[in-house]
C-alpha cells in the first residue's frame, strides 16, 4: 500500500505547480484542476469504481456491492482544487487517502454491505468564484443554480462559461447522488497545530467555527498624487489601511480571526490617489453571536475613519456559514475505535463536510497532523508516516460503517 | 479657430474612453494610445508639417521655414498617453493647443525665422512601464536603452515587445532631433488650484518639486485565514497598512505629498493570510533634502512595524527626479508679454518639460486654469474659454520665440 500511495502523490506532484513559488495553482475549471479530476477518473477506473459526473463539476467514484442491499451509501472524499499558490495536501490528502483506504479494505478482504463513494468536490476553496464549497453547496441545494449562474471570476468569466470551456457538461442543481448517501466522512490535513501540540497523528473534528466573507467597497476621489494637497484628498486607501489594522486588533481582543487578504484598487496607479479600494474580510469566531459582534466592531471603526477621510463605505455580506456541529453519535463511534480514543477537536476552517452536515447528512471528519500548522501556502506539510496512519484510520472507520 | 479646436477635441473624445467610468485608458503602445498618435500624424499632414518618428515611441511634427536659417528650433508639445482611468486634458491639451497655435500663427501671417516642432512624448505618465517621462528621458539620454529594455508592464510584457506589437519600429536611444532644439515650451492643464485661487486663466511654471517613486516589498508567510491564530501570523498586509497611514501623516507634517496608490498582493485570496504585499510610494517635497527626510521617516516607521509583525521589508528606489527650475530668463521674457505680467507658480507634477530642462534645454511651461484642481481622474476639467486663452498665450509665446 505505501508504494501505491506514494505513486498517487508522484502523479499529482507536478500538476498546476509553479516552479517559481513551488505552490499549486489549481483553480476550478482550469486545465490544472481538470487534469486532477481526469487523474481521479483514471484511478477509479483502475479500481473498478463506477464514475459519476454530477453536472456541478463534482466527480464521484462508487464501489458498489455485488448484491444491492438498498442500504444507504457511505461517502468519503474531499477536493482537488487549491487556493492560489497553495499547498499539496489541503484537499488531495482526503482524495488520495480515500482511494488508498479502498485498497486497504480490499487487501483486508472486506466485502462492503453497502456502497462506498469517493467524492471530489469542485471549488472548495472559493479561489476563483468567491463562494467556498461551491460544488457541495450546489449538490445539496444550499446554493441555487440561479445564484451560481451569476458568479464571475476576477476576469469576469461566468461559472457556466468556465465549465463549458473546461469541457464540463453543466447541469447545475441538486445532485441525485445525495439521496443515496447515509453518512459522509472526510479526511483532511489539519490546518492548525492542535494535534501536534497533543502529540497525536490523527483526530476527529467536533465542529466548524462560523465563517463569513464580507466585501468592503471604499470609494473616494481619484486625484493627482503630486499636486493634490494632503488635506484636499478623499483617499480610500487610508480608510482601508485603518480598517485592516482595526480588523486585526478586534480579532486579537476577541480570540477570533479576521483577515484582509484580497484587495483590488482602482485605478491602481503609482501617481494617482485611488478612487476606490475593494477589500475582502474573512472573519471567523467560536459562535454565531461572537462573529456578528466582531464584524460590527470592525465596520464601526471603518465608518468612523471614512467620516474623517471624506470617503464612503459600502459593506456587502458575500457569505456567512453558521457554526456546524458534526454528528455526535457518529463522531463518538469513530473516536472509540481506538484505545485510548482519538482526540476530538474544533476547527476554524470550512469544509465540504460542513456543507453536507448542515444539509442534514450525518457527517464526521478525520484530521491528520500538520507539524507546523501552516496551510494555504506552499509550505504546508504533513509527514508520510502520519498520512499512512490517516489511511489506516479512514479504512478502519469505513470498515466500521459498512459492516 | 474655435471650430477647429473643438473638432480636434471631438476627434479625441471617444479614443480609449471607458463607458463605465467615463475615464481614459491610453496606456502607451496600446491600440488607444497609438490611435491618438495616428490622429496626430493626420493633423500634422493636414497642416503640411513634416512627421518624424524617433524610435523611442515619440512622434513629432515640424513646421520648417522655407529658407533654413540654421537657427535652433523652438519645440512645443506634450503627451497623449493617460494614467489608468485618467482625464481628457492632462497631455492632450498641450498637443491640441500646439496644433491650434500653429493655425493662429498662420492666420496672423507669421513667417517663422526658425523651425517650430510639436512633440508627442510616449509614456509620460509611467502608467504601463513604471518610469514616468520614458519617451523624453530616452530622447535626451537620461534613461539608457539598456535600462529601458529591461522594463516590463504589469503583465510581464517587455517595452520592446510592446512597441513591436503596436507597430512601432524601435530604435531606443538619444534622438537626433534633440540637437536642433533651442528651447522647449510645454502647455499643460494645471493640476492644482493655484491659478483658480488667483483668478487667472493662464500662468507660467517656476519649478517642479523633486519627485520619487519607491517600491516597498513586504514579505511574510502565507497561511490559512481561519485556522492561523492571530499571534502566530506574519501578515505583510498589516505592515503595509501601517506604512500607508504613516506616509500620509509624515507628508501632512512636512507640508509635502506621499501617496500609496498602487498595490499588488500575493496570493490575493480572501481566505489566505498574504505572503507578500508590494506597494509603490509616490513622494514629492519642495526640496531634494526635504524629500529624502520624508522618505526616511516613512521607511523608519515601516521597519519598526515589520519588526513587530515578523515581516520583512525591501525598499527599492525606482526613480528620483531632483528639483527642476525652469529657465529664468526665458520664463521672465514670456511672463512679461502681457501687462500685468502672467503669474509664475511652482508645481508638484512631473512633466517632459522637466526632463528637457534637466538635460540643459532652456525650457518654460504654460499652465491653463483647472477650476477644481482635480486631475488623474475622469473628473479633471478645464473650461473651453480658458483653453482658448491658453492657445492664444502659446501662440504669443511662439511668435516671440521665432521672431
mmCIF file of N, CA and C in Angstrom, chain B residues 121-198:
data_model
loop_
_atom_site.group_PDB
_atom_site.id
_atom_site.type_symbol
_atom_site.label_atom_id
_atom_site.label_comp_id
_atom_site.label_asym_id
_atom_site.label_seq_id
_atom_site.Cartn_x
_atom_site.Cartn_y
_atom_site.Cartn_z
ATOM 1 N N UNK B 121 5.217 63.041 -26.683
ATOM 2 C CA UNK B 121 6.120 62.113 -25.993
ATOM 3 C C UNK B 121 5.366 60.866 -25.511
ATOM 4 N N UNK B 122 6.072 59.740 -25.521
ATOM 5 C CA UNK B 122 5.455 58.463 -25.115
ATOM 6 C C UNK B 122 5.608 58.236 -23.616
ATOM 7 N N UNK B 123 4.628 57.551 -23.026
ATOM 8 C CA UNK B 123 4.679 57.083 -21.619
ATOM 9 C C UNK B 123 5.106 58.200 -20.672
ATOM 10 N N UNK B 124 4.448 59.364 -20.784
ATOM 11 C CA UNK B 124 4.760 60.449 -19.853
ATOM 12 C C UNK B 124 4.328 60.083 -18.447
ATOM 13 N N UNK B 125 3.205 59.338 -18.352
ATOM 14 C CA UNK B 125 2.640 59.046 -17.029
ATOM 15 C C UNK B 125 3.332 57.877 -16.324
ATOM 16 N N UNK B 126 4.074 57.080 -17.077
ATOM 17 C CA UNK B 126 4.655 55.889 -16.437
ATOM 18 C C UNK B 126 3.585 54.892 -16.031
ATOM 19 N N UNK B 127 2.426 54.940 -16.679
ATOM 20 C CA UNK B 127 1.297 54.115 -16.223
ATOM 21 C C UNK B 127 1.417 52.661 -16.647
ATOM 22 N N UNK B 128 2.314 52.392 -17.613
ATOM 23 C CA UNK B 128 2.450 50.988 -18.037
ATOM 24 C C UNK B 128 3.800 50.392 -17.637
ATOM 25 N N UNK B 129 4.882 51.144 -17.830
ATOM 26 C CA UNK B 129 6.221 50.590 -17.565
ATOM 27 C C UNK B 129 6.853 51.163 -16.300
ATOM 28 N N UNK B 130 6.083 52.008 -15.595
ATOM 29 C CA UNK B 130 6.504 52.426 -14.259
ATOM 30 C C UNK B 130 7.533 53.547 -14.232
ATOM 31 N N UNK B 131 8.018 53.995 -15.391
ATOM 32 C CA UNK B 131 9.010 55.068 -15.414
ATOM 33 C C UNK B 131 8.400 56.255 -16.153
ATOM 34 N N UNK B 132 8.065 57.308 -15.377
ATOM 35 C CA UNK B 132 7.405 58.469 -15.972
ATOM 36 C C UNK B 132 8.350 59.174 -16.944
ATOM 37 N N UNK B 133 7.773 59.812 -17.976
ATOM 38 C CA UNK B 133 8.540 60.564 -18.982
ATOM 39 C C UNK B 133 9.539 59.671 -19.715
ATOM 40 N N UNK B 134 9.144 58.427 -19.942
ATOM 41 C CA UNK B 134 10.065 57.469 -20.561
ATOM 42 C C UNK B 134 10.505 57.932 -21.955
ATOM 43 N N UNK B 135 9.554 58.419 -22.759
ATOM 44 C CA UNK B 135 9.883 58.841 -24.122
ATOM 45 C C UNK B 135 10.873 59.998 -24.144
ATOM 46 N N UNK B 136 10.652 61.003 -23.313
ATOM 47 C CA UNK B 136 11.569 62.149 -23.314
ATOM 48 C C UNK B 136 12.900 61.787 -22.656
ATOM 49 N N UNK B 137 12.868 60.936 -21.629
ATOM 50 C CA UNK B 137 14.122 60.506 -20.988
ATOM 51 C C UNK B 137 15.020 59.761 -21.980
ATOM 52 N N UNK B 138 14.409 58.895 -22.786
ATOM 53 C CA UNK B 138 15.197 58.172 -23.792
ATOM 54 C C UNK B 138 15.735 59.154 -24.845
ATOM 55 N N UNK B 139 14.884 60.105 -25.252
ATOM 56 C CA UNK B 139 15.275 61.033 -26.319
ATOM 57 C C UNK B 139 16.490 61.867 -25.925
ATOM 58 N N UNK B 140 16.515 62.347 -24.663
ATOM 59 C CA UNK B 140 17.644 63.197 -24.253
ATOM 60 C C UNK B 140 18.780 62.377 -23.651
ATOM 61 N N UNK B 141 18.564 61.086 -23.435
ATOM 62 C CA UNK B 141 19.639 60.223 -22.953
ATOM 63 C C UNK B 141 19.715 60.062 -21.450
ATOM 64 N N UNK B 142 18.719 60.596 -20.716
ATOM 65 C CA UNK B 142 18.709 60.455 -19.252
ATOM 66 C C UNK B 142 18.504 58.995 -18.855
ATOM 67 N N UNK B 143 17.686 58.294 -19.641
ATOM 68 C CA UNK B 143 17.498 56.857 -19.438
ATOM 69 C C UNK B 143 18.191 56.142 -20.597
ATOM 70 N N UNK B 144 18.964 55.127 -20.264
ATOM 71 C CA UNK B 144 19.697 54.409 -21.306
ATOM 72 C C UNK B 144 18.795 53.378 -21.969
ATOM 73 N N UNK B 145 19.080 53.026 -23.224
ATOM 74 C CA UNK B 145 18.308 51.976 -23.894
ATOM 75 C C UNK B 145 18.386 50.650 -23.139
ATOM 76 N N UNK B 146 19.525 50.407 -22.483
ATOM 77 C CA UNK B 146 19.686 49.142 -21.750
ATOM 78 C C UNK B 146 18.691 49.073 -20.599
ATOM 79 N N UNK B 147 18.583 50.184 -19.854
ATOM 80 C CA UNK B 147 17.646 50.183 -18.729
ATOM 81 C C UNK B 147 16.209 50.059 -19.249
ATOM 82 N N UNK B 148 15.904 50.799 -20.325
ATOM 83 C CA UNK B 148 14.543 50.773 -20.873
ATOM 84 C C UNK B 148 14.184 49.377 -21.360
ATOM 85 N N UNK B 149 15.161 48.673 -21.931
ATOM 86 C CA UNK B 149 14.880 47.343 -22.475
ATOM 87 C C UNK B 149 14.516 46.356 -21.371
ATOM 88 N N UNK B 150 14.898 46.685 -20.130
ATOM 89 C CA UNK B 150 14.570 45.783 -19.010
ATOM 90 C C UNK B 150 13.175 46.033 -18.445
ATOM 91 N N UNK B 151 12.535 47.134 -18.835
ATOM 92 C CA UNK B 151 11.236 47.477 -18.255
ATOM 93 C C UNK B 151 10.170 46.483 -18.699
ATOM 94 N N UNK B 152 9.282 46.144 -17.780
ATOM 95 C CA UNK B 152 8.170 45.230 -18.050
ATOM 96 C C UNK B 152 6.878 45.889 -17.571
ATOM 97 N N UNK B 153 5.792 45.618 -18.282
ATOM 98 C CA UNK B 153 4.499 46.114 -17.810
ATOM 99 C C UNK B 153 3.950 45.136 -16.768
ATOM 100 N N UNK B 154 2.795 45.434 -16.142
ATOM 101 C CA UNK B 154 2.294 44.550 -15.079
ATOM 102 C C UNK B 154 2.005 43.122 -15.556
ATOM 103 N N UNK B 155 1.824 42.927 -16.875
ATOM 104 C CA UNK B 155 1.621 41.568 -17.391
ATOM 105 C C UNK B 155 2.934 40.899 -17.772
ATOM 106 N N UNK B 156 4.059 41.581 -17.520
ATOM 107 C CA UNK B 156 5.359 40.990 -17.838
ATOM 108 C C UNK B 156 5.825 41.230 -19.264
ATOM 109 N N UNK B 157 5.099 42.066 -20.016
ATOM 110 C CA UNK B 157 5.491 42.342 -21.405
ATOM 111 C C UNK B 157 6.630 43.370 -21.405
ATOM 112 N N UNK B 158 7.686 43.069 -22.142
ATOM 113 C CA UNK B 158 8.830 43.977 -22.215
ATOM 114 C C UNK B 158 8.500 45.159 -23.123
ATOM 115 N N UNK B 159 9.148 46.301 -22.824
ATOM 116 C CA UNK B 159 8.912 47.519 -23.597
ATOM 117 C C UNK B 159 9.079 47.278 -25.096
ATOM 118 N N UNK B 160 10.184 46.643 -25.486
ATOM 119 C CA UNK B 160 10.441 46.446 -26.916
ATOM 120 C C UNK B 160 9.365 45.587 -27.552
ATOM 121 N N UNK B 161 8.924 44.550 -26.841
ATOM 122 C CA UNK B 161 7.862 43.684 -27.383
ATOM 123 C C UNK B 161 6.560 44.464 -27.524
ATOM 124 N N UNK B 162 6.286 45.327 -26.540
ATOM 125 C CA UNK B 162 5.060 46.139 -26.609
ATOM 126 C C UNK B 162 5.122 47.088 -27.799
ATOM 127 N N UNK B 163 6.299 47.679 -28.033
ATOM 128 C CA UNK B 163 6.446 48.619 -29.152
ATOM 129 C C UNK B 163 6.228 47.888 -30.475
ATOM 130 N N UNK B 164 6.868 46.730 -30.611
ATOM 131 C CA UNK B 164 6.757 45.976 -31.865
ATOM 132 C C UNK B 164 5.310 45.524 -32.076
ATOM 133 N N UNK B 165 4.684 45.051 -30.995
ATOM 134 C CA UNK B 165 3.280 44.601 -31.109
ATOM 135 C C UNK B 165 2.380 45.756 -31.542
ATOM 136 N N UNK B 166 2.768 47.004 -31.184
ATOM 137 C CA UNK B 166 1.948 48.171 -31.540
ATOM 138 C C UNK B 166 2.326 48.725 -32.917
ATOM 139 N N UNK B 167 3.250 48.049 -33.604
ATOM 140 C CA UNK B 167 3.620 48.501 -34.946
ATOM 141 C C UNK B 167 4.645 49.620 -34.944
ATOM 142 N N UNK B 168 5.311 49.826 -33.800
ATOM 143 C CA UNK B 168 6.342 50.859 -33.719
ATOM 144 C C UNK B 168 7.688 50.204 -34.023
ATOM 145 N N UNK B 169 8.483 50.849 -34.857
ATOM 146 C CA UNK B 169 9.806 50.323 -35.188
ATOM 147 C C UNK B 169 10.778 50.863 -34.152
ATOM 148 N N UNK B 170 11.219 50.033 -33.182
ATOM 149 C CA UNK B 170 12.008 50.597 -32.083
ATOM 150 C C UNK B 170 13.452 50.873 -32.482
ATOM 151 N N UNK B 171 13.950 51.970 -31.963
ATOM 152 C CA UNK B 171 15.362 52.319 -32.104
ATOM 153 C C UNK B 171 15.686 53.146 -30.870
ATOM 154 N N UNK B 172 15.706 52.449 -29.709
ATOM 155 C CA UNK B 172 15.851 53.159 -28.438
ATOM 156 C C UNK B 172 17.182 53.902 -28.375
ATOM 157 N N UNK B 173 17.164 55.087 -27.754
ATOM 158 C CA UNK B 173 18.411 55.831 -27.563
ATOM 159 C C UNK B 173 18.235 57.302 -27.907
ATOM 160 N N UNK B 174 19.300 58.056 -27.641
ATOM 161 C CA UNK B 174 19.257 59.514 -27.818
ATOM 162 C C UNK B 174 18.778 59.859 -29.230
ATOM 163 N N UNK B 175 17.838 60.810 -29.311
ATOM 164 C CA UNK B 175 17.219 61.154 -30.594
ATOM 165 C C UNK B 175 17.973 62.292 -31.262
ATOM 166 N N UNK B 176 18.142 62.179 -32.568
ATOM 167 C CA UNK B 176 18.846 63.205 -33.330
ATOM 168 C C UNK B 176 18.189 64.566 -33.245
ATOM 169 N N UNK B 177 16.860 64.578 -33.157
ATOM 170 C CA UNK B 177 16.163 65.871 -33.164
ATOM 171 C C UNK B 177 16.531 66.747 -31.972
ATOM 172 N N UNK B 178 17.000 66.135 -30.891
ATOM 173 C CA UNK B 178 17.324 66.916 -29.685
ATOM 174 C C UNK B 178 18.364 67.997 -30.009
ATOM 175 N N UNK B 179 19.307 67.653 -30.890
ATOM 176 C CA UNK B 179 20.405 68.584 -31.173
ATOM 177 C C UNK B 179 19.969 69.860 -31.876
ATOM 178 N N UNK B 180 18.834 69.829 -32.520
ATOM 179 C CA UNK B 180 18.422 71.045 -33.242
ATOM 180 C C UNK B 180 17.492 71.939 -32.425
ATOM 181 N N UNK B 181 17.139 71.492 -31.186
ATOM 182 C CA UNK B 181 16.173 72.238 -30.375
ATOM 183 C C UNK B 181 16.868 73.319 -29.548
ATOM 184 N N UNK B 182 16.406 74.556 -29.705
ATOM 185 C CA UNK B 182 16.974 75.670 -28.942
ATOM 186 C C UNK B 182 16.239 75.929 -27.646
ATOM 187 N N UNK B 183 14.947 75.666 -27.631
ATOM 188 C CA UNK B 183 14.179 75.818 -26.396
ATOM 189 C C UNK B 183 12.891 75.006 -26.507
ATOM 190 N N UNK B 184 12.312 74.687 -25.332
ATOM 191 C CA UNK B 184 11.082 73.900 -25.288
ATOM 192 C C UNK B 184 10.054 74.631 -24.441
ATOM 193 N N UNK B 185 8.825 74.634 -24.920
ATOM 194 C CA UNK B 185 7.737 75.321 -24.214
ATOM 195 C C UNK B 185 6.526 74.396 -24.197
ATOM 196 N N UNK B 186 6.144 73.907 -23.004
ATOM 197 C CA UNK B 186 5.022 72.965 -22.893
ATOM 198 C C UNK B 186 3.836 73.637 -22.228
ATOM 199 N N UNK B 187 2.670 73.511 -22.852
ATOM 200 C CA UNK B 187 1.435 73.985 -22.238
ATOM 201 C C UNK B 187 0.735 72.786 -21.603
ATOM 202 N N UNK B 188 0.207 72.974 -20.393
ATOM 203 C CA UNK B 188 -0.404 71.858 -19.657
ATOM 204 C C UNK B 188 -1.558 72.383 -18.819
ATOM 205 N N UNK B 189 -2.565 71.536 -18.623
ATOM 206 C CA UNK B 189 -3.616 71.900 -17.681
ATOM 207 C C UNK B 189 -3.000 71.916 -16.281
ATOM 208 N N UNK B 190 -3.344 72.918 -15.466
ATOM 209 C CA UNK B 190 -2.809 72.928 -14.104
ATOM 210 C C UNK B 190 -3.398 71.762 -13.324
ATOM 211 N N UNK B 191 -2.613 71.219 -12.377
ATOM 212 C CA UNK B 191 -3.094 70.051 -11.644
ATOM 213 C C UNK B 191 -3.302 70.383 -10.173
ATOM 214 N N UNK B 192 -3.424 71.652 -9.914
ATOM 215 C CA UNK B 192 -3.776 72.125 -8.586
ATOM 216 C C UNK B 192 -4.716 73.308 -8.786
ATOM 217 N N UNK B 193 -4.945 74.103 -7.719
ATOM 218 C CA UNK B 193 -5.917 75.192 -7.810
ATOM 219 C C UNK B 193 -5.268 76.557 -7.703
ATOM 220 N N UNK B 194 -3.960 76.633 -7.937
ATOM 221 C CA UNK B 194 -3.234 77.881 -7.732
ATOM 222 C C UNK B 194 -3.796 79.003 -8.614
ATOM 223 N N UNK B 195 -3.927 78.749 -9.931
ATOM 224 C CA UNK B 195 -4.457 79.782 -10.834
ATOM 225 C C UNK B 195 -5.892 80.132 -10.482
ATOM 226 N N UNK B 196 -6.670 79.112 -10.132
ATOM 227 C CA UNK B 196 -8.070 79.365 -9.771
ATOM 228 C C UNK B 196 -8.158 80.296 -8.568
ATOM 229 N N UNK B 197 -7.308 80.059 -7.572
ATOM 230 C CA UNK B 197 -7.329 80.886 -6.372
ATOM 231 C C UNK B 197 -6.842 82.308 -6.675
ATOM 232 N N UNK B 198 -5.992 82.470 -7.714
ATOM 233 C CA UNK B 198 -5.515 83.800 -8.121
ATOM 234 C C UNK B 198 -6.465 84.454 -9.131
#
